[in-house]
Amino acid sequence: MKTAVEERRINVSGLTTRYFTAGNDGLPLVLLHGDAASALDWSWVLPTLADTHRVYAPDFPGFGDSSKPNREYSPEFLMQFVTDFLKAIGIERAVLVGNSLGGLVALRFALSHSEQIAALVLVDSSGLGYSVTPLLSQFTLPSYGEAMITWCKTPLGAKQRSLLRAAVFFAHPSKVPDVWLAEQERMAQMPGFLEATLSSLRAQLNVFGQSQVLLDSLPQLQMPTLVVWGSNDLIFSKDQAQTAASRLQQGHLALIPDCGHLPHVERPELFAAALSHFLTGVAS
């Protein structure tokens, strides 16, 4: 029987933060979602991971059901949020798992707070190469992103946005869970969500590709690090995963076959198995 997942809210430096948690024992796992997403993305693997660990999956500020202040959503701001969140829930040391934007934030945190990180997991992470699909980088163009926000806040625009994201983020868009599509539609119509999404995209990208690339910093990491990648990721090429893993002192690579940018949603069994295998080695 799968472990029950609780939804909670906590004040983190003045911001109401929703998070999911499950499990009782084992090294804490903190799961950080990607841009234009929420902690719901982890719900396909969270109960399984909670069988052996205490798991926490927060909504970043600006996303999901957390507060959405009118501000810049830079990786630096989100890294500070992670610092404050861990302090608020009393975690001194954990395994940090980040997907896409969450991976970039996790990587920055590990480089700055290595003593708090037992292990690091980068899932189709930003910051490991310059190339990115033009479907995302075009939002950095002046006025284009703002025009898309206006359209995507309408019911029809929110639905079209959800379906377009499914086509880009999954290897098999026709099999995307209805719950995931509904969450994307719901969030698009929430005040402040698309503005936060655009702000965070522009902090990571320019019209030519990724602007925050940390490949040269990877050899500094002392902790075991797993790089997990969907082999058919259209957002970031799997070559970025292979290059990143080769630069890590304790690097491990897991390519998830027939999978796009969100392996924890599209291939949850394979993702959970790869992560559990890695964590078993960390524990030993």
Short mmCIF file of C-alpha atoms in Angstrom, two decimals:
data_model
loop_
_atom_site.label_atom_id
_atom_site.label_comp_id
_atom_site.label_asym_id
_atom_site.label_seq_id
_atom_site.Cartn_x
_atom_site.Cartn_y
_atom_site.Cartn_z
CA MET A 1 0.00 0.00 0.00
CA LYS A 2 1.36 3.42 -0.97
CA THR A 3 2.19 5.96 1.69
CA ALA A 4 -0.42 8.69 2.24
CA VAL A 5 0.55 12.18 1.05
CA GLU A 6 -0.37 15.26 3.09
CA GLU A 7 -0.92 18.76 1.66
CA ARG A 8 0.22 21.51 4.02
CA ARG A 9 0.82 25.26 4.11
CA ILE A 10 3.55 27.15 5.91
CA ASN A 11 4.74 30.76 6.13
CA VAL A 12 8.19 31.10 4.59
CA SER A 13 9.65 34.58 5.06
CA GLY A 14 6.21 36.15 4.78
CA LEU A 15 5.07 34.03 1.82
CA THR A 16 2.35 31.40 2.11
CA THR A 17 3.84 28.21 0.75
CA ARG A 18 1.99 25.03 -0.17
CA TYR A 19 3.90 21.78 0.03
CA PHE A 20 3.24 18.07 -0.06
CA THR A 21 4.89 15.69 2.37
CA ALA A 22 4.89 11.96 3.09
CA GLY A 23 6.95 9.31 4.84
CA ASN A 24 8.43 9.13 8.30
CA ASP A 25 11.96 7.78 8.25
CA GLY A 26 15.11 8.01 6.20
CA LEU A 27 17.12 10.89 4.83
CA PRO A 28 14.85 13.80 3.83
CA LEU A 29 14.22 14.31 0.11
CA VAL A 30 13.27 17.79 -1.09
CA LEU A 31 11.74 17.88 -4.59
CA LEU A 32 11.85 21.12 -6.59
CA HIS A 33 9.59 21.48 -9.63
CA GLY A 34 10.29 23.22 -12.93
CA ASP A 35 9.18 26.51 -14.46
CA ALA A 36 5.45 27.04 -15.14
CA ALA A 37 4.69 24.05 -12.92
CA SER A 38 3.81 23.07 -9.37
CA ALA A 39 4.65 20.44 -6.78
CA LEU A 40 1.84 18.34 -8.27
CA ASP A 41 4.40 17.20 -10.88
CA TRP A 42 5.95 14.98 -8.19
CA SER A 43 2.71 13.25 -7.21
CA TRP A 44 3.36 10.28 -9.54
CA VAL A 45 6.52 9.33 -7.62
CA LEU A 46 6.13 10.90 -4.18
CA PRO A 47 4.28 7.99 -2.50
CA THR A 48 6.88 5.49 -3.74
CA LEU A 49 9.81 7.61 -2.60
CA ALA A 50 8.10 8.10 0.76
CA ASP A 51 8.32 4.35 1.46
CA THR A 52 11.99 4.87 2.34
CA HIS A 53 12.39 8.63 2.95
CA ARG A 54 10.64 11.64 4.39
CA VAL A 55 9.73 13.61 1.27
CA TYR A 56 8.88 17.31 0.87
CA ALA A 57 7.68 18.91 -2.38
CA PRO A 58 7.02 22.67 -2.15
CA ASP A 59 5.45 25.03 -4.67
CA PHE A 60 7.97 27.75 -5.46
CA PRO A 61 6.72 31.30 -4.83
CA GLY A 62 4.85 32.41 -7.94
CA PHE A 63 3.75 28.87 -8.80
CA GLY A 64 1.13 26.36 -7.82
CA ASP A 65 -0.81 27.47 -4.74
CA SER A 66 1.99 29.46 -3.11
CA SER A 67 1.98 33.27 -2.83
CA LYS A 68 2.63 35.18 -6.05
CA PRO A 69 4.12 38.59 -5.21
CA ASN A 70 4.82 41.02 -8.03
CA ARG A 71 8.62 40.73 -8.26
CA GLU A 72 11.49 39.26 -10.26
CA TYR A 73 11.64 35.46 -10.07
CA SER A 74 15.35 34.91 -10.51
CA PRO A 75 17.17 31.66 -9.64
CA GLU A 76 18.87 33.61 -6.86
CA PHE A 77 15.51 34.53 -5.31
CA LEU A 78 14.30 30.94 -5.56
CA MET A 79 17.54 29.66 -4.03
CA GLN A 80 16.95 31.94 -1.06
CA PHE A 81 13.44 30.52 -0.83
CA VAL A 82 14.89 27.00 -0.58
CA THR A 83 17.18 28.19 2.22
CA ASP A 84 14.24 29.69 4.09
CA PHE A 85 11.97 26.69 3.44
CA LEU A 86 14.47 24.19 4.82
CA LYS A 87 14.90 26.34 7.91
CA ALA A 88 11.13 26.73 8.35
CA ILE A 89 10.50 22.96 8.36
CA GLY A 90 13.63 22.17 10.37
CA ILE A 91 15.76 20.31 7.83
CA GLU A 92 19.51 20.61 8.37
CA ARG A 93 20.65 18.13 5.69
CA ALA A 94 18.81 16.56 2.79
CA VAL A 95 18.92 15.12 -0.71
CA LEU A 96 17.91 17.86 -3.12
CA VAL A 97 16.09 16.81 -6.31
CA GLY A 98 15.35 19.43 -8.95
CA ASN A 99 13.67 19.31 -12.37
CA SER A 100 14.37 21.93 -15.07
CA LEU A 101 14.31 25.33 -13.27
CA GLY A 102 14.25 23.38 -9.99
CA GLY A 103 17.47 21.68 -11.09
CA LEU A 104 19.20 25.01 -11.64
CA VAL A 105 18.05 26.21 -8.22
CA ALA A 106 19.16 22.95 -6.59
CA LEU A 107 22.55 23.17 -8.28
CA ARG A 108 23.08 26.75 -7.12
CA PHE A 109 22.08 25.76 -3.60
CA ALA A 110 24.48 22.81 -3.58
CA LEU A 111 27.34 25.02 -4.72
CA SER A 112 26.62 27.55 -1.96
CA HIS A 113 25.46 25.27 0.88
CA SER A 114 27.31 22.01 0.30
CA GLU A 115 27.24 21.13 4.00
CA GLN A 116 23.43 20.83 3.84
CA ILE A 117 23.34 18.52 0.81
CA ALA A 118 23.87 14.78 1.28
CA ALA A 119 23.30 14.17 -2.43
CA LEU A 120 22.06 16.08 -5.47
CA VAL A 121 19.73 14.92 -8.26
CA LEU A 122 19.40 16.98 -11.46
CA VAL A 123 16.38 15.99 -13.57
CA ASP A 124 16.45 17.41 -17.13
CA SER A 125 17.99 20.44 -15.47
CA SER A 126 18.47 23.98 -16.66
CA GLY A 127 21.97 25.40 -16.47
CA LEU A 128 23.89 22.50 -18.01
CA GLY A 129 24.21 23.77 -21.59
CA TYR A 130 23.41 26.72 -23.82
CA SER A 131 20.89 25.21 -26.21
CA VAL A 132 17.14 25.24 -25.53
CA THR A 133 14.08 24.88 -27.72
CA PRO A 134 13.16 28.16 -29.45
CA LEU A 135 9.60 27.62 -28.23
CA LEU A 136 10.85 28.82 -24.84
CA SER A 137 13.58 31.29 -25.78
CA GLN A 138 11.16 33.30 -27.96
CA PHE A 139 9.40 34.45 -24.79
CA THR A 140 12.40 36.67 -24.05
CA LEU A 141 11.50 38.86 -27.04
CA PRO A 142 10.07 42.26 -26.01
CA SER A 143 6.25 42.26 -25.79
CA TYR A 144 5.86 38.70 -27.13
CA GLY A 145 5.64 37.13 -23.69
CA GLU A 146 3.23 39.78 -22.46
CA ALA A 147 0.93 39.17 -25.43
CA MET A 148 0.93 35.44 -24.71
CA ILE A 149 0.03 36.08 -21.07
CA THR A 150 -3.06 38.03 -22.12
CA TRP A 151 -4.23 35.21 -24.39
CA CYS A 152 -3.34 32.30 -22.10
CA LYS A 153 -5.36 33.73 -19.20
CA THR A 154 -8.56 33.16 -21.18
CA PRO A 155 -10.24 29.72 -20.84
CA LEU A 156 -9.54 28.83 -24.49
CA GLY A 157 -5.99 30.17 -24.32
CA ALA A 158 -5.31 28.24 -21.11
CA LYS A 159 -6.47 25.01 -22.75
CA GLN A 160 -4.37 25.61 -25.87
CA ARG A 161 -1.34 26.44 -23.73
CA SER A 162 -1.79 23.22 -21.76
CA LEU A 163 -1.95 21.10 -24.91
CA LEU A 164 1.06 22.85 -26.47
CA ARG A 165 3.13 22.27 -23.35
CA ALA A 166 2.15 18.59 -23.42
CA ALA A 167 3.32 18.32 -27.04
CA VAL A 168 6.72 19.81 -26.18
CA PHE A 169 7.33 18.30 -22.73
CA PHE A 170 6.31 14.68 -23.35
CA ALA A 171 7.49 12.01 -25.75
CA HIS A 172 3.88 10.76 -26.00
CA PRO A 173 1.53 13.75 -25.64
CA SER A 174 -1.58 11.60 -26.16
CA LYS A 175 -0.78 9.75 -22.92
CA VAL A 176 -0.31 12.81 -20.71
CA PRO A 177 -2.32 12.43 -17.47
CA ASP A 178 -5.55 14.41 -17.45
CA VAL A 179 -4.66 15.66 -13.97
CA TRP A 180 -1.47 17.26 -15.33
CA LEU A 181 -3.36 18.98 -18.16
CA ALA A 182 -6.03 20.24 -15.76
CA GLU A 183 -3.38 21.66 -13.40
CA GLN A 184 -1.77 23.55 -16.27
CA GLU A 185 -5.13 25.04 -17.26
CA ARG A 186 -5.97 25.96 -13.68
CA MET A 187 -2.67 27.69 -13.00
CA ALA A 188 -2.72 29.69 -16.25
CA GLN A 189 -5.84 31.48 -15.05
CA MET A 190 -4.47 32.23 -11.55
CA PRO A 191 -3.46 35.87 -10.95
CA GLY A 192 0.31 36.27 -11.02
CA PHE A 193 1.22 32.77 -12.23
CA LEU A 194 2.01 33.54 -15.87
CA GLU A 195 3.81 36.73 -14.86
CA ALA A 196 6.04 34.70 -12.52
CA THR A 197 6.60 32.14 -15.26
CA LEU A 198 7.68 34.80 -17.75
CA SER A 199 9.94 36.47 -15.19
CA SER A 200 11.71 33.22 -14.34
CA LEU A 201 12.10 32.30 -18.02
CA ARG A 202 13.69 35.63 -18.81
CA ALA A 203 16.06 35.22 -15.85
CA GLN A 204 17.29 31.91 -17.30
CA LEU A 205 17.19 32.49 -21.05
CA ASN A 206 17.84 34.98 -23.80
CA VAL A 207 16.86 34.77 -27.45
CA PHE A 208 20.00 32.72 -28.20
CA GLY A 209 19.53 30.10 -25.47
CA GLN A 210 20.33 29.57 -21.80
CA SER A 211 22.11 32.48 -20.14
CA GLN A 212 22.86 30.78 -16.80
CA VAL A 213 25.19 27.85 -17.52
CA LEU A 214 27.11 26.33 -14.61
CA LEU A 215 29.05 23.53 -16.31
CA ASP A 216 32.41 24.93 -15.24
CA SER A 217 31.29 24.84 -11.59
CA LEU A 218 30.35 21.15 -11.57
CA PRO A 219 33.82 19.86 -10.56
CA GLN A 220 33.44 21.82 -7.31
CA LEU A 221 30.64 19.52 -6.13
CA GLN A 222 31.84 16.96 -3.59
CA MET A 223 28.55 15.15 -2.96
CA PRO A 224 27.19 12.21 -5.00
CA THR A 225 25.19 13.63 -7.89
CA LEU A 226 22.74 11.86 -10.16
CA VAL A 227 21.83 13.32 -13.56
CA VAL A 228 18.49 11.94 -14.78
CA TRP A 229 17.31 12.74 -18.31
CA GLY A 230 14.52 11.78 -20.67
CA SER A 231 16.21 10.45 -23.79
CA ASN A 232 13.68 12.27 -26.00
CA ASP A 233 13.74 15.63 -24.18
CA LEU A 234 12.87 18.39 -26.67
CA ILE A 235 13.67 21.19 -24.21
CA PHE A 236 17.28 20.29 -23.38
CA SER A 237 19.23 17.70 -25.38
CA LYS A 238 20.45 14.58 -23.60
CA ASP A 239 23.97 15.60 -24.69
CA GLN A 240 23.80 18.18 -21.89
CA ALA A 241 23.21 15.38 -19.38
CA GLN A 242 26.16 13.35 -20.65
CA THR A 243 28.50 16.34 -20.59
CA ALA A 244 27.39 17.31 -17.09
CA ALA A 245 27.82 13.80 -15.68
CA SER A 246 31.36 13.59 -17.09
CA ARG A 247 32.39 16.74 -15.20
CA LEU A 248 31.18 15.62 -11.78
CA GLN A 249 33.54 14.12 -9.23
CA GLN A 250 30.88 11.65 -8.08
CA GLY A 251 28.62 11.78 -11.10
CA HIS A 252 26.04 9.18 -12.11
CA LEU A 253 23.89 9.26 -15.25
CA ALA A 254 20.45 7.70 -15.79
CA LEU A 255 18.83 8.10 -19.22
CA ILE A 256 15.12 7.29 -19.18
CA PRO A 257 14.17 5.76 -22.55
CA ASP A 258 11.22 6.91 -24.65
CA CYS A 259 10.68 9.89 -22.37
CA GLY A 260 10.57 13.68 -22.56
CA HIS A 261 11.34 16.54 -20.17
CA LEU A 262 9.35 15.23 -17.19
CA PRO A 263 10.42 11.63 -16.49
CA HIS A 264 8.84 11.68 -13.03
CA VAL A 265 5.47 12.28 -14.73
CA GLU A 266 5.87 10.34 -17.98
CA ARG A 267 7.87 7.31 -16.76
CA PRO A 268 7.41 7.39 -12.98
CA GLU A 269 8.31 3.74 -12.38
CA LEU A 270 11.63 4.03 -14.21
CA PHE A 271 12.38 7.38 -12.59
CA ALA A 272 11.65 6.10 -9.08
CA ALA A 273 13.75 2.98 -9.70
CA ALA A 274 16.74 5.04 -10.90
CA LEU A 275 16.48 7.41 -7.96
CA SER A 276 16.04 4.61 -5.41
CA HIS A 277 19.08 2.76 -6.80
CA PHE A 278 21.15 5.93 -6.49
CA LEU A 279 19.91 6.67 -2.97
CA THR A 280 20.73 3.14 -1.84
CA GLY A 281 24.34 3.81 -2.81
CA VAL A 282 24.30 7.15 -1.00
CA ALA A 283 22.98 5.53 2.19
CA SER A 284 25.64 2.81 2.10
#
